[in-house]
Short mmCIF file of C-alpha atoms in Angstrom, two decimals:
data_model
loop_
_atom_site.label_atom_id
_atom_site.label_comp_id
_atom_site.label_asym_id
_atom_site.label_seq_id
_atom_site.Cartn_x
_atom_site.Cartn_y
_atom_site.Cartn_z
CA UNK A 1 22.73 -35.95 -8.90
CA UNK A 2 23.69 -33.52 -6.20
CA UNK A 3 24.78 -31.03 -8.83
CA UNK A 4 20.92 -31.05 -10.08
CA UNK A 5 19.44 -31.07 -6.91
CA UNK A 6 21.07 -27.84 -6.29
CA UNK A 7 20.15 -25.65 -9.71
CA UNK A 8 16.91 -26.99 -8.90
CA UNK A 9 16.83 -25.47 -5.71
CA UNK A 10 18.18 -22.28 -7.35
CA UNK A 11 15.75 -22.00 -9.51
CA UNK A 12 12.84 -23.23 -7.58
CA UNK A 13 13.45 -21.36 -4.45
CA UNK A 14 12.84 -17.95 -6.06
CA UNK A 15 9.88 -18.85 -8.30
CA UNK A 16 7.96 -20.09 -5.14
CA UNK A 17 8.41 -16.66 -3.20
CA UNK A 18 7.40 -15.08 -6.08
CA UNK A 19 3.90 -17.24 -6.98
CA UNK A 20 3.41 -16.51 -3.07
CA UNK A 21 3.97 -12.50 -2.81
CA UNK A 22 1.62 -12.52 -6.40
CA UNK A 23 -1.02 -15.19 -4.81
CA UNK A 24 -1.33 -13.21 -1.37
CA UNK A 25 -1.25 -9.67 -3.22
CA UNK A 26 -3.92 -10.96 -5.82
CA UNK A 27 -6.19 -12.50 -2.90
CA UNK A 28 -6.36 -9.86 -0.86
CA UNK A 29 -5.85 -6.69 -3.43
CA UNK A 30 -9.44 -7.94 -3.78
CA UNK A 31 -10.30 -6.94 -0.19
CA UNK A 32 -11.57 -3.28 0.33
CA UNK A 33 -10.42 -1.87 4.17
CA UNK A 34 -13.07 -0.83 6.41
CA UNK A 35 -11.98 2.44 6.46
CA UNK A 36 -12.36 3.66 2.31
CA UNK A 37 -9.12 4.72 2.43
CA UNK A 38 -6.66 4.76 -0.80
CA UNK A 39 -3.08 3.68 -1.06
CA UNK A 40 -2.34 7.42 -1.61
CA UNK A 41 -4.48 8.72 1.14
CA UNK A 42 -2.74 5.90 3.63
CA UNK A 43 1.08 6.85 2.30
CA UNK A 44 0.00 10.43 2.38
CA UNK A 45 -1.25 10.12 5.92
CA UNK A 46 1.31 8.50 7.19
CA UNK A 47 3.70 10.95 6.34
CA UNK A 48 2.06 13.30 7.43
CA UNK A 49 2.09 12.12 10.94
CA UNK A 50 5.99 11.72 10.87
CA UNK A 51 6.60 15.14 9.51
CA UNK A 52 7.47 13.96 6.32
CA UNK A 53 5.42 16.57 4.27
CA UNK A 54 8.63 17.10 1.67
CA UNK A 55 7.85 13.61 0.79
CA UNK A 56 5.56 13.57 -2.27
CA UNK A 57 2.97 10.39 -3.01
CA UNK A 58 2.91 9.56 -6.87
CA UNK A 59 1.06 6.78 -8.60
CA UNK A 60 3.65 5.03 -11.06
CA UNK A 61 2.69 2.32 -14.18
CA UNK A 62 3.30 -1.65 -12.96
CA UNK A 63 1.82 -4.01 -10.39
CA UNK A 64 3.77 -4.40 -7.34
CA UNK A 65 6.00 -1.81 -8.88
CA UNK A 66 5.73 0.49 -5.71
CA UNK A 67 9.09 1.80 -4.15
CA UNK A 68 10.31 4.77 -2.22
CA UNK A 69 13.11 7.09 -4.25
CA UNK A 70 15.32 8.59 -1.18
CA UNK A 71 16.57 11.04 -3.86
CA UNK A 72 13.38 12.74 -5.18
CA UNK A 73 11.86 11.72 -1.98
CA UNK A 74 9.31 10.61 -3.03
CA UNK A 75 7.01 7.72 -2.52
CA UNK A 76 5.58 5.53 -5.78
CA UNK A 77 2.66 3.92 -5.83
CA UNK A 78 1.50 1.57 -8.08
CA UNK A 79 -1.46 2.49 -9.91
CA UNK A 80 -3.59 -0.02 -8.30
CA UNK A 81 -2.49 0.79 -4.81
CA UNK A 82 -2.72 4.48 -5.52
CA UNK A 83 -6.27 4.72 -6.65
CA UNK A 84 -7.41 1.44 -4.79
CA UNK A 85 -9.03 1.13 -1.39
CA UNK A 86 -7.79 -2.61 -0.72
CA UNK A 87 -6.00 -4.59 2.65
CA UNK A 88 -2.94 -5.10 -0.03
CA UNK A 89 -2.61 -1.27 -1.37
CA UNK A 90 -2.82 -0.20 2.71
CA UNK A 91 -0.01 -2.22 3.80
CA UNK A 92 2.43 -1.34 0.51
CA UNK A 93 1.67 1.85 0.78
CA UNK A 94 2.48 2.01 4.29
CA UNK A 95 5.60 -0.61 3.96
CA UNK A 96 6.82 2.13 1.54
CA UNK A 97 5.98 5.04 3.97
CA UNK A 98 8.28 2.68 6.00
CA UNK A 99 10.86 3.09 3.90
CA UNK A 100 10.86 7.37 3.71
CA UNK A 101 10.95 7.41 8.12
CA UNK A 102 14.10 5.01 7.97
CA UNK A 103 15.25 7.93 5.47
CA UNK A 104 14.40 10.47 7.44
CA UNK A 105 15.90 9.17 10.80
CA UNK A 106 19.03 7.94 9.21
CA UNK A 107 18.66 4.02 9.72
CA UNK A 108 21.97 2.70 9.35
CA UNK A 109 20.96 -0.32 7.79
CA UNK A 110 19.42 1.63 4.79
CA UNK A 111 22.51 3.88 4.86
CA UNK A 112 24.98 1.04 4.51
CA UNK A 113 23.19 -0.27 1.66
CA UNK A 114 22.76 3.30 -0.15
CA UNK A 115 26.76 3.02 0.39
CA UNK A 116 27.05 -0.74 -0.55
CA UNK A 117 25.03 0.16 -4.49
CA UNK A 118 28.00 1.32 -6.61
CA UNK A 119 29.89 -2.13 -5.15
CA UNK A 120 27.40 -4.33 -5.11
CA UNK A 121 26.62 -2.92 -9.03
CA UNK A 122 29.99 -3.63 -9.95
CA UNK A 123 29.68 -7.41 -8.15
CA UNK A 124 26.60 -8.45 -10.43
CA UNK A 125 28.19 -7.02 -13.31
CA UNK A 126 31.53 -8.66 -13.38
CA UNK A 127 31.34 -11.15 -10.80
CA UNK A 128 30.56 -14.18 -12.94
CA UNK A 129 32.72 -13.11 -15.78
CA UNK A 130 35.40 -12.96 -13.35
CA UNK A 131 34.47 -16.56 -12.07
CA UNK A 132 34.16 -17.92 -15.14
CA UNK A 133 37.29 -16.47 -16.70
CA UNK A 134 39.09 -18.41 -13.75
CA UNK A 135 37.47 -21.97 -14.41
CA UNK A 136 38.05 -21.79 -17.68
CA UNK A 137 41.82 -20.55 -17.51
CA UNK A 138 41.96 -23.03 -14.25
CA UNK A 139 43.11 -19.31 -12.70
CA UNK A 140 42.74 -19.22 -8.93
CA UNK A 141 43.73 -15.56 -8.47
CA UNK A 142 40.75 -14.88 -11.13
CA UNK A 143 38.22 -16.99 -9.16
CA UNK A 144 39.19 -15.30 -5.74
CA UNK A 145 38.57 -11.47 -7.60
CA UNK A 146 35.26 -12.55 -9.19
CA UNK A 147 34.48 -14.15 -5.22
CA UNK A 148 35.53 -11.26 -3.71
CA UNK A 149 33.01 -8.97 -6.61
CA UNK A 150 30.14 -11.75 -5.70
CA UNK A 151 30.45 -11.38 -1.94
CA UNK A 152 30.38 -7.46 -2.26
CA UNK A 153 26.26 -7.93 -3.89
CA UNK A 154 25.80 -10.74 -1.18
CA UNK A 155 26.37 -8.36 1.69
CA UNK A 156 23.90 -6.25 -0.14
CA UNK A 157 21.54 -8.72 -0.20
CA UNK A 158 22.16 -9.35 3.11
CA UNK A 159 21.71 -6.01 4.54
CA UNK A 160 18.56 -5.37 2.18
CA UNK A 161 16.87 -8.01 5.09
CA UNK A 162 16.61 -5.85 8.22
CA UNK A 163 15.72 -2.82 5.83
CA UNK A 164 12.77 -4.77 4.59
CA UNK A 165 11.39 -6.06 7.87
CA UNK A 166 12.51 -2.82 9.91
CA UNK A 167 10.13 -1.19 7.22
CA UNK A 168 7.56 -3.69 7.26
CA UNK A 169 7.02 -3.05 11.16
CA UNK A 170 7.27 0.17 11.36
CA UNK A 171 4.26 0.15 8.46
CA UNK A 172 2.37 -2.24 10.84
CA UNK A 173 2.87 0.04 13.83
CA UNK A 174 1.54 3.03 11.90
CA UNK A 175 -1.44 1.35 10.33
CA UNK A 176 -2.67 0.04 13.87
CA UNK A 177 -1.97 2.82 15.93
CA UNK A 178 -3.96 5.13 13.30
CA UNK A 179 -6.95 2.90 13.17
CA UNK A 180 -6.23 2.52 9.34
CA UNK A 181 -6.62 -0.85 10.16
CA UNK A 182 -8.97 -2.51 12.15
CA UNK A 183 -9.63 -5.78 13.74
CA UNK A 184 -8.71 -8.88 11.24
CA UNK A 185 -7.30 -6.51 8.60
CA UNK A 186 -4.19 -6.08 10.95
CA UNK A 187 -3.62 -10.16 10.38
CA UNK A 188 -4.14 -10.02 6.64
CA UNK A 189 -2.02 -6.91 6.37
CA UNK A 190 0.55 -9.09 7.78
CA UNK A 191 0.35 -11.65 5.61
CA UNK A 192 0.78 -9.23 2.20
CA UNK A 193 3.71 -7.90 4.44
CA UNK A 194 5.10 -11.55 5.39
CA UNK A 195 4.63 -12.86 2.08
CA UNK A 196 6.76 -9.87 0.11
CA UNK A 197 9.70 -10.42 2.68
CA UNK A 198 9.95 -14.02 1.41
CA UNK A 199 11.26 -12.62 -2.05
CA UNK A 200 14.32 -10.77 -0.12
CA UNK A 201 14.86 -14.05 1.61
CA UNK A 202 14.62 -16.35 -1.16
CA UNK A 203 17.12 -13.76 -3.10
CA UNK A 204 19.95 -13.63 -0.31
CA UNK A 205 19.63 -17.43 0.29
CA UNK A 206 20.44 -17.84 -3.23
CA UNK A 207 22.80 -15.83 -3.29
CA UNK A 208 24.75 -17.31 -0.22
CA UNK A 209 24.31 -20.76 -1.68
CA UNK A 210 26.23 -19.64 -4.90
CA UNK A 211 29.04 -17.70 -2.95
CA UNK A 212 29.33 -20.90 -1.12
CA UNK A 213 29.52 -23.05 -4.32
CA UNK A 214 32.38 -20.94 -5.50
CA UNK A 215 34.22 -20.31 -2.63
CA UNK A 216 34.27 -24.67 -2.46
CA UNK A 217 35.47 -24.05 -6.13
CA UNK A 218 38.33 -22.35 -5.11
CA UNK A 219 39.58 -24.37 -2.44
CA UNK A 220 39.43 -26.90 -4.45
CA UNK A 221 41.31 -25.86 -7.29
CA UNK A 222 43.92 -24.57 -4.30
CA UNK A 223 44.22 -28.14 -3.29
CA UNK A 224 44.75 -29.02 -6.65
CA UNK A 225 47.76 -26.96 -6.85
#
């Protein structure tokens, strides 16, 4: 019964931070800001201000497919965001803005992860095959490799958190201070904000609780031995 419980968690954790992040983008993409400002013209700004005029603002296809690519620098917008004048577009495009100054001052958060990629690739790829190798040839030594592969894209995960929030206030600092924001639009910026973190933390809490599953596997099959 246990063992369901938990694959339901698994699979239920996610899907809720994701129906929130689309709910909360959805309800208040619908919600112009008082200033008739665009995603682009907010990003652009922004930038602006930090010195970041290398950094180019492009719309790209996709809903909530925004991003920031630290090797073209240059921040993506997603078409609705780009073009639209809403409370959600504003705070993306600024979250992503976010993103570019922890480039440009070196965060070392976002550097570790840049460093932790090719590692944490290699985790997701061969991780579970390496797991599952080792339960079904009751091989310890395989278990602890495909562990040690998992835990490399769980430290990812885990570092992806402060990179996330870091950028999320430093695109509510910039979107108050400017006045691109005003009044109750700073609390429902939030919100968008709040509500797209929960999808990191759903990801690495899933991931921690299958590291731990496996790790028990392996002492296990230790004390078997």
């Amino acid at each position: 019964m246990s063992f369901l419980i938990y694959f339901a968690l698994l699979l239920i954790i996610p899907i809720w931070a994701q129906m929130r992040v689309k709910s909360t983008y959805k309800k208040y993409a619908k919600v112009e800001n008082s200033t008739g400002k665009t995603g682009a013209e907010v990003a652009r700004e922004i930038l602006d201000r930090n010195g970041l005029y290398n950094v180019a603002v492009e719309p790209v296809r996709g809903r909530l497919s925004d991003h920031y690519d630290p090797r073209s620098k240059v921040v993506r917008l997603s078409e609705e965001n780009y073009y639209g004048h809403s409370i959600a577009g504003s705070a993306v495009a600024a979250h992503e803005v976010g993103h570019a100054i922890q480039d440009k001052e070196s965060y070392a958060p976002l550097r570790f992860r840049h460093a932790l990629v090719p590692v944490a690739n290699l985790g997701s790829n061969f991780a579970y095959l390496l797991i599952i190798a080792g339960a079904i040839f009751a091989s310890a030594n395989l278990l602890l490799v495909g562990i040690v592969f998992m835990a490399a894209a769980v430290l990812f995960q885990l570092v992806t958190l402060p990179v996330e929030f870091n950028a999320s206030s430093r695109a509510m600092k910039q979107i108050v201070s400017t006045g691109m924001i005003r009044n109750n639009e700073e609390r429902q910026a939030r919100k968008v904000l709040n509500a797209a973190a929960l999808t990191y933390v759903a990801a690495a809490l899933v991931a921690v609780l299958e590291l731990l599953r496996f790790v028990l596997m392996f002492a296990g099959m230790n004390n078997d031995d």
